[in-house]
Short mmCIF file of C-alpha atoms and ligand atoms in Angstrom, two decimals:
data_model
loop_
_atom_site.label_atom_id
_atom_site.label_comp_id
_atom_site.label_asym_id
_atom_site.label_seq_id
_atom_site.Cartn_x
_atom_site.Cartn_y
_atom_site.Cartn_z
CA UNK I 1 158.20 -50.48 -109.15
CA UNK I 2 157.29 -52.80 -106.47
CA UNK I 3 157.96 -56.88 -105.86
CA UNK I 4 154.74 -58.43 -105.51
CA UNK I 5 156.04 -61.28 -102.57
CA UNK I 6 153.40 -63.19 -101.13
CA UNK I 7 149.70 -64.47 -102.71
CA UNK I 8 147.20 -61.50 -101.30
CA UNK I 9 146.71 -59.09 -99.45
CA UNK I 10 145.19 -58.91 -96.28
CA UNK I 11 141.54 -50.89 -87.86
CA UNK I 12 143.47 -44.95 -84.67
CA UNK I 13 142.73 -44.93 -81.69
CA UNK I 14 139.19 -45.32 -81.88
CA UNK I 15 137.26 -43.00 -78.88
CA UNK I 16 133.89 -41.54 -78.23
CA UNK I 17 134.78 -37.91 -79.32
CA UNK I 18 133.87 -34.87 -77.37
CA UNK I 19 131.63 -34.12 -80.26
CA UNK I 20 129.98 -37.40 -80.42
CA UNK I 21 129.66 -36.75 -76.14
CA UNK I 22 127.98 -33.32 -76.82
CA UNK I 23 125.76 -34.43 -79.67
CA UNK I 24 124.15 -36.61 -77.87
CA UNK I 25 124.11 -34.63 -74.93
CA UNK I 26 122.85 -32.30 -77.27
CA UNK I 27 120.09 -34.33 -79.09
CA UNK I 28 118.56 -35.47 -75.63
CA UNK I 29 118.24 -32.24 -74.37
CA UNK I 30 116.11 -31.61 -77.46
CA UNK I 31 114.26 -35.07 -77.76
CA UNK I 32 115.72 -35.67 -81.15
CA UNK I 33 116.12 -38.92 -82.60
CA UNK I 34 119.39 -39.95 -83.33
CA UNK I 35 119.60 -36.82 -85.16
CA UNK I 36 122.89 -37.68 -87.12
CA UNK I 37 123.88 -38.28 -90.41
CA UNK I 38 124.47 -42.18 -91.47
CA UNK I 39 121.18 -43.97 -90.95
CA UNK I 40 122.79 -47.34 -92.30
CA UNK I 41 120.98 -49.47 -89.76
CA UNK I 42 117.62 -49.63 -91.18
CA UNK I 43 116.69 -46.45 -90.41
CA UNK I 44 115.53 -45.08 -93.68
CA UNK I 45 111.75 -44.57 -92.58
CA UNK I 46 112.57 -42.91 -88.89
CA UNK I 47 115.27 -40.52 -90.95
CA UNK I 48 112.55 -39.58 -93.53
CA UNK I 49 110.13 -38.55 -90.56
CA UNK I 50 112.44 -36.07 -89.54
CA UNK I 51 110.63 -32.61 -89.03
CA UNK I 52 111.93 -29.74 -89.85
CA UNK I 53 112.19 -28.42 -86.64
CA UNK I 54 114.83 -31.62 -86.07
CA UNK I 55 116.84 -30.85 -88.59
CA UNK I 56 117.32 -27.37 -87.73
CA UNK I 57 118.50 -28.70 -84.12
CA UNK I 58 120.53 -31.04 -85.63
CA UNK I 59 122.82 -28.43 -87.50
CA UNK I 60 122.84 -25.89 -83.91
CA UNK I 61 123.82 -29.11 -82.32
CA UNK I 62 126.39 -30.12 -84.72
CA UNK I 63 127.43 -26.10 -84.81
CA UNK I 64 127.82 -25.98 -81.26
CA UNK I 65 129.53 -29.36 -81.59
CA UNK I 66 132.18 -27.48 -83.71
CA UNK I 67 133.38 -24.81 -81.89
CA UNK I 68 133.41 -26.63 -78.53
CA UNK I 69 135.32 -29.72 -80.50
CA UNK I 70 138.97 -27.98 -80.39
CA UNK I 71 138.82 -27.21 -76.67
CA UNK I 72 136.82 -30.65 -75.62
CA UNK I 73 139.80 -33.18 -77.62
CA UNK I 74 142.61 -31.04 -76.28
CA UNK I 75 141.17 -31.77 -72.54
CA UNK I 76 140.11 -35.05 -73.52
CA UNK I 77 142.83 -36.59 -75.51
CA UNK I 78 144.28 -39.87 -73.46
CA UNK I 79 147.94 -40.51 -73.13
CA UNK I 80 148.55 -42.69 -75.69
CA UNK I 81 150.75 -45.30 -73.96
CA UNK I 82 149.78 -48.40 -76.29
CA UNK I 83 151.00 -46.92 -79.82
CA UNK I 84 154.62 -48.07 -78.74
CA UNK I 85 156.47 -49.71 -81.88
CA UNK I 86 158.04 -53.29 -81.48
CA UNK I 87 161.04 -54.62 -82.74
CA UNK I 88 162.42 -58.10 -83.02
CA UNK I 89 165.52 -59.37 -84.23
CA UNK I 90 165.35 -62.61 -85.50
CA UNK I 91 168.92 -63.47 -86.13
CA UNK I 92 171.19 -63.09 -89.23
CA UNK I 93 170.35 -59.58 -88.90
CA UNK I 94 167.10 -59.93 -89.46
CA UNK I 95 164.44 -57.45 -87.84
CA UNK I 96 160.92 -57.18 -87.64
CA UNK I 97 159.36 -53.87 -86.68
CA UNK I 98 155.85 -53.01 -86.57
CA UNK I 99 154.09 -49.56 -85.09
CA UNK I 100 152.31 -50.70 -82.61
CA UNK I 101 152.62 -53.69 -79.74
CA UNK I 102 148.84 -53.48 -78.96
CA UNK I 103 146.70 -51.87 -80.96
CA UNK I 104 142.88 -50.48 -80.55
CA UNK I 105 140.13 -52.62 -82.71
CA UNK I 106 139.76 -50.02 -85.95
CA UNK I 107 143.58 -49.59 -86.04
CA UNK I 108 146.48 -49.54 -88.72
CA UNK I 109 149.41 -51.15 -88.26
CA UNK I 110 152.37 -50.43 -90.38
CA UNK I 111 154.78 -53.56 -90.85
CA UNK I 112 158.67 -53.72 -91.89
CA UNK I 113 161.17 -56.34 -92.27
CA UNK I 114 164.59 -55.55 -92.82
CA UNK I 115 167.62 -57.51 -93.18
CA UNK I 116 166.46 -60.77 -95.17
CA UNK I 117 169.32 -60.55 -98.04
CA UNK I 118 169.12 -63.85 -100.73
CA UNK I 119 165.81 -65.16 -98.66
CA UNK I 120 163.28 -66.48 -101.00
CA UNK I 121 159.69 -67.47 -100.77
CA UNK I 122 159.54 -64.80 -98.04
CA UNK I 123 155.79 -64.89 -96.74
CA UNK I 124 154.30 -62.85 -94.08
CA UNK I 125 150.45 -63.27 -92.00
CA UNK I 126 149.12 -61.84 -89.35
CA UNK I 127 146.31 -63.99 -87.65
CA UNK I 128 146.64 -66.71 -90.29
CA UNK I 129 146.15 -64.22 -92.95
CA UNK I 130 148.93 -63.15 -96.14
CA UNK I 131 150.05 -60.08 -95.31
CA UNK I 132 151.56 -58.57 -98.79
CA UNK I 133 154.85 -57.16 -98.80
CA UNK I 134 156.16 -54.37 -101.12
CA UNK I 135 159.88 -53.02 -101.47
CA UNK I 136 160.68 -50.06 -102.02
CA UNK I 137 163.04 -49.59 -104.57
CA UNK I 138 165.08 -46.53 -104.51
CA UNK I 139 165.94 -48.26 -100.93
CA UNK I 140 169.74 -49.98 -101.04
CA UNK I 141 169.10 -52.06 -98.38
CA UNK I 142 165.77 -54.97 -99.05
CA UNK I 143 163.40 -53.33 -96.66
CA UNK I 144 160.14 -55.01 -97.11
CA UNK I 145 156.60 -52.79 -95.69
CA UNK I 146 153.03 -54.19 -95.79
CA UNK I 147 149.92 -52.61 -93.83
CA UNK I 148 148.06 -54.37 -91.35
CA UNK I 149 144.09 -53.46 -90.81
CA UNK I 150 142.66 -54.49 -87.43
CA UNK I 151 139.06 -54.53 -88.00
CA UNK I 152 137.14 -52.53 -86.09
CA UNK I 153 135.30 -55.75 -84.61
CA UNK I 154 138.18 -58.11 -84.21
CA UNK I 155 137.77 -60.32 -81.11
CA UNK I 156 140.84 -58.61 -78.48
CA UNK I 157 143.70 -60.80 -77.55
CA UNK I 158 146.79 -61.23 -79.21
CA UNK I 159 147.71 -62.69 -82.59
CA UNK I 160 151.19 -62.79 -84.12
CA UNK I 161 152.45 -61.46 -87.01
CA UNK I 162 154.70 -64.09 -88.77
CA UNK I 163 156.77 -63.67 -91.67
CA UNK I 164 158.53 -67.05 -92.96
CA UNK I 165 161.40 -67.34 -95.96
CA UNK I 166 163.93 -69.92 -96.97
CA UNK I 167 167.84 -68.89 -96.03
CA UNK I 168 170.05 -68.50 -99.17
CA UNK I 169 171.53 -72.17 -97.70
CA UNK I 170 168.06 -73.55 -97.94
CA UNK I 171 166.94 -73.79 -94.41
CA UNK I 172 163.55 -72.46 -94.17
CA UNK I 173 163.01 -69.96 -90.69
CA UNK I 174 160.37 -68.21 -88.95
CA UNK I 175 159.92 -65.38 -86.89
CA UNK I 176 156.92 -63.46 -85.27
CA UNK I 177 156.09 -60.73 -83.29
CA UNK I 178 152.49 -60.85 -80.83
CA UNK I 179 150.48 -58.35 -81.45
CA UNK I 180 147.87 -57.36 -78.49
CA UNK I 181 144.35 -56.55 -79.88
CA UNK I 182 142.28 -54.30 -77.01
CA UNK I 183 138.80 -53.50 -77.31
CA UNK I 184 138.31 -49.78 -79.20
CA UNK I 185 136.21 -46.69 -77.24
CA UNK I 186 133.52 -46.18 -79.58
CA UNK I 187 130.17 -44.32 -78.97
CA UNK I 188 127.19 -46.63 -78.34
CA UNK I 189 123.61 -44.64 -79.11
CA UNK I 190 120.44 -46.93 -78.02
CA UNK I 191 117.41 -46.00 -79.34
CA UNK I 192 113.79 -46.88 -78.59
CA UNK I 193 112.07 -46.79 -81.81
CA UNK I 194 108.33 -48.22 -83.35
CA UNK I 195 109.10 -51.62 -85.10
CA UNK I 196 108.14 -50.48 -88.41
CA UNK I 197 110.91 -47.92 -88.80
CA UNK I 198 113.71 -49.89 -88.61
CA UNK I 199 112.62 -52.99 -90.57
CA UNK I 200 113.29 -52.92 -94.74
CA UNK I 201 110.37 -54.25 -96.49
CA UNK I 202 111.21 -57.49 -98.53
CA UNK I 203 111.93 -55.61 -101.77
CA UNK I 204 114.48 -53.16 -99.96
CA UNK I 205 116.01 -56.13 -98.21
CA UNK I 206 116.66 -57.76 -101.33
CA UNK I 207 118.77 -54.72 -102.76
CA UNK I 208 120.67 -54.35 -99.71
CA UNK I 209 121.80 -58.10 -100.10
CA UNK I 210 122.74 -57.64 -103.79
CA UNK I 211 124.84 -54.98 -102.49
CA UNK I 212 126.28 -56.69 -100.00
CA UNK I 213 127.27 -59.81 -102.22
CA UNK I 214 128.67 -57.39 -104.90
CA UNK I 215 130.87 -55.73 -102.44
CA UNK I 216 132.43 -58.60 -101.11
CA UNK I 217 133.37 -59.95 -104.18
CA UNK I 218 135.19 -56.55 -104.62
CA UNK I 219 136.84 -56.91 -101.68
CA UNK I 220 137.66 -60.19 -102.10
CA UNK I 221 139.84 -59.02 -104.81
CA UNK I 222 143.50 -58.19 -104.47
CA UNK I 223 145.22 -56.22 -106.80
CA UNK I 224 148.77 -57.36 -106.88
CA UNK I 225 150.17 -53.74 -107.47
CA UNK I 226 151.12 -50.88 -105.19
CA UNK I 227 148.78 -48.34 -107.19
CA UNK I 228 148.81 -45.62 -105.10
CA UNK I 229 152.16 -42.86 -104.92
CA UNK I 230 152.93 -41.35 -101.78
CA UNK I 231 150.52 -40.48 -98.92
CA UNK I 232 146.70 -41.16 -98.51
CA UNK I 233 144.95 -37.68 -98.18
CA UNK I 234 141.76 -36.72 -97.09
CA UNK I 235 138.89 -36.84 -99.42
CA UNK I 236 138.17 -33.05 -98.65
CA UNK I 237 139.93 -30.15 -99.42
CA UNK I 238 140.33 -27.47 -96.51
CA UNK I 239 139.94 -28.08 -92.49
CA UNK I 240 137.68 -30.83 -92.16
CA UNK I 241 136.29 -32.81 -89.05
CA UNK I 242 135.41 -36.42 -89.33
CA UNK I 243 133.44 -38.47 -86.16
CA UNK I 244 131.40 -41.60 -86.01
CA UNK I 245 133.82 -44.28 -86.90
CA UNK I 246 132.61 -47.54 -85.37
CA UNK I 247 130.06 -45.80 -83.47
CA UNK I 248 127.77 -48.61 -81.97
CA UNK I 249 124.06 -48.18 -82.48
CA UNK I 250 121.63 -50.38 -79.89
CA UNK I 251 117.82 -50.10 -81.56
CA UNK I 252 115.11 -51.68 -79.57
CA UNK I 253 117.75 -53.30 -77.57
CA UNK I 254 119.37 -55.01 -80.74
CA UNK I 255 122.50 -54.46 -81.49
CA UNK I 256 122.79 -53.30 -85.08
CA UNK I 257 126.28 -53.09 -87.47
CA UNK I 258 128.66 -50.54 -86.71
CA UNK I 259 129.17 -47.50 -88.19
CA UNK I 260 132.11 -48.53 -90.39
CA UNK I 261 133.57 -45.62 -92.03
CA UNK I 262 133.75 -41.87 -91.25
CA UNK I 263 131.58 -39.17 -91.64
CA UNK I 264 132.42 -35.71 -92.75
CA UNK I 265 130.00 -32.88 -93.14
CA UNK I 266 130.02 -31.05 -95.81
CA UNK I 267 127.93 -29.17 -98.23
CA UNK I 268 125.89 -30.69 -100.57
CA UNK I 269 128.05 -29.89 -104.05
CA UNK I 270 131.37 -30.11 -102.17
CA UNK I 271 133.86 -31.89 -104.14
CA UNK I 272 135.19 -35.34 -102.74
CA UNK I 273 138.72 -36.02 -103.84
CA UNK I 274 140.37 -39.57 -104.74
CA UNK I 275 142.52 -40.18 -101.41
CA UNK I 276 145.19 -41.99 -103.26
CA UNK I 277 145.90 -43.41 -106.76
CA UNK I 278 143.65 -46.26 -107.68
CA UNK I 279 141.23 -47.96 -109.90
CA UNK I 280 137.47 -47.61 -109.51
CA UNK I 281 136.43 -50.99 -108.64
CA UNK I 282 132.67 -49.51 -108.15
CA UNK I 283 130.37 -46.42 -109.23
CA UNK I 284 127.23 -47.02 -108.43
CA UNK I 285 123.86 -46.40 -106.75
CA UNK I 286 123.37 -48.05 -103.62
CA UNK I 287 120.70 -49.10 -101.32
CA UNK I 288 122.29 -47.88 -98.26
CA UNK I 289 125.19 -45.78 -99.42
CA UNK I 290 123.47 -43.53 -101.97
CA UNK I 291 125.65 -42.77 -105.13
CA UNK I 292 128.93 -44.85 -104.05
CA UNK I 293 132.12 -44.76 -105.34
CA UNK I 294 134.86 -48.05 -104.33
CA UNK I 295 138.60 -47.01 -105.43
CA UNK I 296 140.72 -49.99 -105.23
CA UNK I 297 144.67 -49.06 -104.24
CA UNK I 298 146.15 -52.23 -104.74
CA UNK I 299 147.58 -54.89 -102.29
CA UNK I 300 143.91 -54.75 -100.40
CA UNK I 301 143.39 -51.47 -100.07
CA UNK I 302 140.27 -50.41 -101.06
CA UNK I 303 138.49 -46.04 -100.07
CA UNK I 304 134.72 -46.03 -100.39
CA UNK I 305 133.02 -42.49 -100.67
CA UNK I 306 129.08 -42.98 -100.03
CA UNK I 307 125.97 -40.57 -100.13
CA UNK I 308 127.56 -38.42 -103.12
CA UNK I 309 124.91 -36.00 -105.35
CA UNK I 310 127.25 -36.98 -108.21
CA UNK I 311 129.05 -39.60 -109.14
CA UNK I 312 132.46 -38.00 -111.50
CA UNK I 313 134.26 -41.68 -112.77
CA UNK I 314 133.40 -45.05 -114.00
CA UNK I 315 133.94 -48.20 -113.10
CA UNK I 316 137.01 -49.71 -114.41
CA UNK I 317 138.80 -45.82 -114.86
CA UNK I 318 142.42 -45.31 -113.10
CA UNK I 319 142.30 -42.12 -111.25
CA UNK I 320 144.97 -40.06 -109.83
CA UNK I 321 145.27 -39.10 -106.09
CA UNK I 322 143.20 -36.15 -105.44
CA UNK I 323 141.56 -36.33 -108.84
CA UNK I 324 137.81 -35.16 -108.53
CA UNK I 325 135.69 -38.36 -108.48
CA UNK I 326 132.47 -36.94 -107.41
CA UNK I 327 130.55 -34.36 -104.93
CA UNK I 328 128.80 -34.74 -101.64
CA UNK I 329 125.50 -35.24 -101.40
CA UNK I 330 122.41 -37.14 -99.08
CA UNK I 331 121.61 -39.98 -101.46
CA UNK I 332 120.98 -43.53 -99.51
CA UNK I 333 119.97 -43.74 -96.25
CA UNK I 334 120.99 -40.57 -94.53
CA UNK I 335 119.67 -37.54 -92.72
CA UNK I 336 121.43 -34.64 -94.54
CA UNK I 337 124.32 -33.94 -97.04
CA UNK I 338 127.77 -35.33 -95.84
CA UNK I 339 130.70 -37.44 -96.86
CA UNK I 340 131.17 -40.90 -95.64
CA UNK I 341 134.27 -42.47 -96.16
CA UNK I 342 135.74 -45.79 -95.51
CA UNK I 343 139.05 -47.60 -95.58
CA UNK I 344 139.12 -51.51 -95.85
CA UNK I 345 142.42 -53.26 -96.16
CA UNK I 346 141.64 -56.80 -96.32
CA UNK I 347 138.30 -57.40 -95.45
CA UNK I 348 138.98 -55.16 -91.87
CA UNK I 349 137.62 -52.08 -91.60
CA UNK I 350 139.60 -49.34 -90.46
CA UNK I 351 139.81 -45.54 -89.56
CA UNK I 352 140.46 -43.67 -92.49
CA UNK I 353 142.48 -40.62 -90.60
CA UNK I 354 144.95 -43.61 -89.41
CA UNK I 355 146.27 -43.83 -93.25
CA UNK I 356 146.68 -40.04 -93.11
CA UNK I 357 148.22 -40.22 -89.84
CA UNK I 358 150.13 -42.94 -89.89
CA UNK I 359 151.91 -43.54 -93.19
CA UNK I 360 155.22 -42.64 -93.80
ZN1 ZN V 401 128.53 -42.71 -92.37
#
């Protein structure tokens, strides 16, 4: 059981990884393309050319990419100094925590308020967006959490997180914490390509709109439930390496969309696993994303698995966490068989391992 307290819902560290460094390292040594797997950026045509001589670079590249990756992020890995958590007390015995003071673009934030006995109309936003608030019940004390996404393109600087009730005497009060918003260290590829590969005709344009409209209007949905149960998983079973979250692609000199989710490879056939509770809000075919599968968590929180072979649920079905919901697969626009997975909690996009990290 869960209180539902304000109207609606609302981005990891975010580097270049060593194997995003020696991939490209990699593909220039062997004049490749962008030889990688998400081609979301109108690159269907130039990822169809592929020859087959590419591909089979690609996967040495990516293999080498592998074994080095262990060794490479344990010599690379920054001090983390900026994941400090910050806590206010407001008075009364109020306090406001949240995990991080500053936190990379592409970051979660976790968010807790503790102490606010008889408040009501207890309301919480973070950059002039509701911020949801759940309680968790088996807890004596009225400890309030909500999840803050820091999309992976939000502007740096600081915005506060404010949370606003009315004292059991009536007096309404405030309180707010700043949180600093610095710039995430993604990859950025450029790419000099011929102008006919990376523009849709008018027909394939058209479908990538529709797509676009009908998954806003999922995400502009919030579900005022807690429908997950315990911790977000992985969508694949075993030791699995994800890379390519909000890597920046430069074509022609244009900057295109980032890559917004992660990418895991895997083998066509692989099974992709429901990373929480949730109801599927989509289960479709897609322009970009191939077979696509939306699970909506509640409170905001939506998973999207792209690119699967197979497509297991149906729209509108409540699935349990880890339940089978599909397997991997290259359908959409996309080089070779892999998973891509993305975490949206309102409207920002965020890196999936950060829900797996992070949560308590
Ligand atoms: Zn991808």
């Amino acid at each position: 059981m869960t209180r539902w307290l304000t109207d609606q819902a609302s981005s990891a560290t975010i580097r270049t990884t060593p194997v995003d460094r020696l991939l490209a390292i990699t593909r220039q040594s062997l004049r490749l393309p962008g030889a990688r797997f998400c081609d979301w950026s109108h690159m269907g045509k130039l990822s169809a050319k592929r020859s087959g001589d590419a591909a089979i670079a690609g996967k040495i590249a990516f293999l080498l990419a592998s074994l080095l990756f262990p060794l490479l992020a344990q010599a690379t890995t920054p001090k983390n100094k900026a994941s400090q958590a910050v806590q206010r007390g407001c008075g009364s015995g109020v306090v406001l925590k949240i995990s991080a003071g500053v936190a990379a673009q592409g970051s979660l934030l976790l968010a807790e308020v503790r102490g606010l006995v008889d408040a009501q109309k207890v309301k919480a936003e973070w950059d002039g967006r509701p911020v949801p608030l759940w309680q968790e019940t088996q807890q004596s004390a009225r400890v309030l959490h909500g999840m803050i996404g820091v999309d992976l393109e939000k502007a740096p600087g600081s915005y506060d997180w404010k949370i606003s009730w009315t004292a059991a005497d009536g007096s309404p009060a405030t309180c707010g914490v700043p949180i600093t918003v610095r710039s995430g260290k993604f990859a950025t590829e450029k790419l000099t390509v011929e102008k006919q590969y990376v523009q849709p005709d008018s027909e394939q344009q058209k479908r990538a709109e529709e797509d676009q409209k009908k998954m806003r209007a999922i995400f502009d949905t919030v579900t005022p439930e807690v429908l997950w149960n315990g911790k977000f998983r992985l969508p694949l079973k075993g030791d699995v390496a994800g890379r390519n979250f909000g890597r920046r692609r430069v074509l022609n000199g244009e900057a295109r969309s980032p890559h917004t989710g992660i990418d895991f490879p895997a083998a066509a056939g692989t099974p992709v696993y429901a990373a929480q509770a949730g109801k599927v809000a989509l289960a479709e075919n897609l322009y970009y994303s191939g077979n696509t599968v939306v699970l909506d968590h509640g409170f905001g929180i939506y998973t999207l698995y792209a690119h699967l072979s197979e497509i297991g649920v149906r729209a509108g079905a409540t699935v349990a966490a880890s339940a089978e919901i599909g397997k991997v697969g290259a359908t959409g626009r996309v080089t070779g068989p892999h998973l891509h997975w993305g975490l949206t909690i309102d409207h920002a996009r965020v890196n999936g391992l950060q829900i797996v990290q992070k949560q308590p």
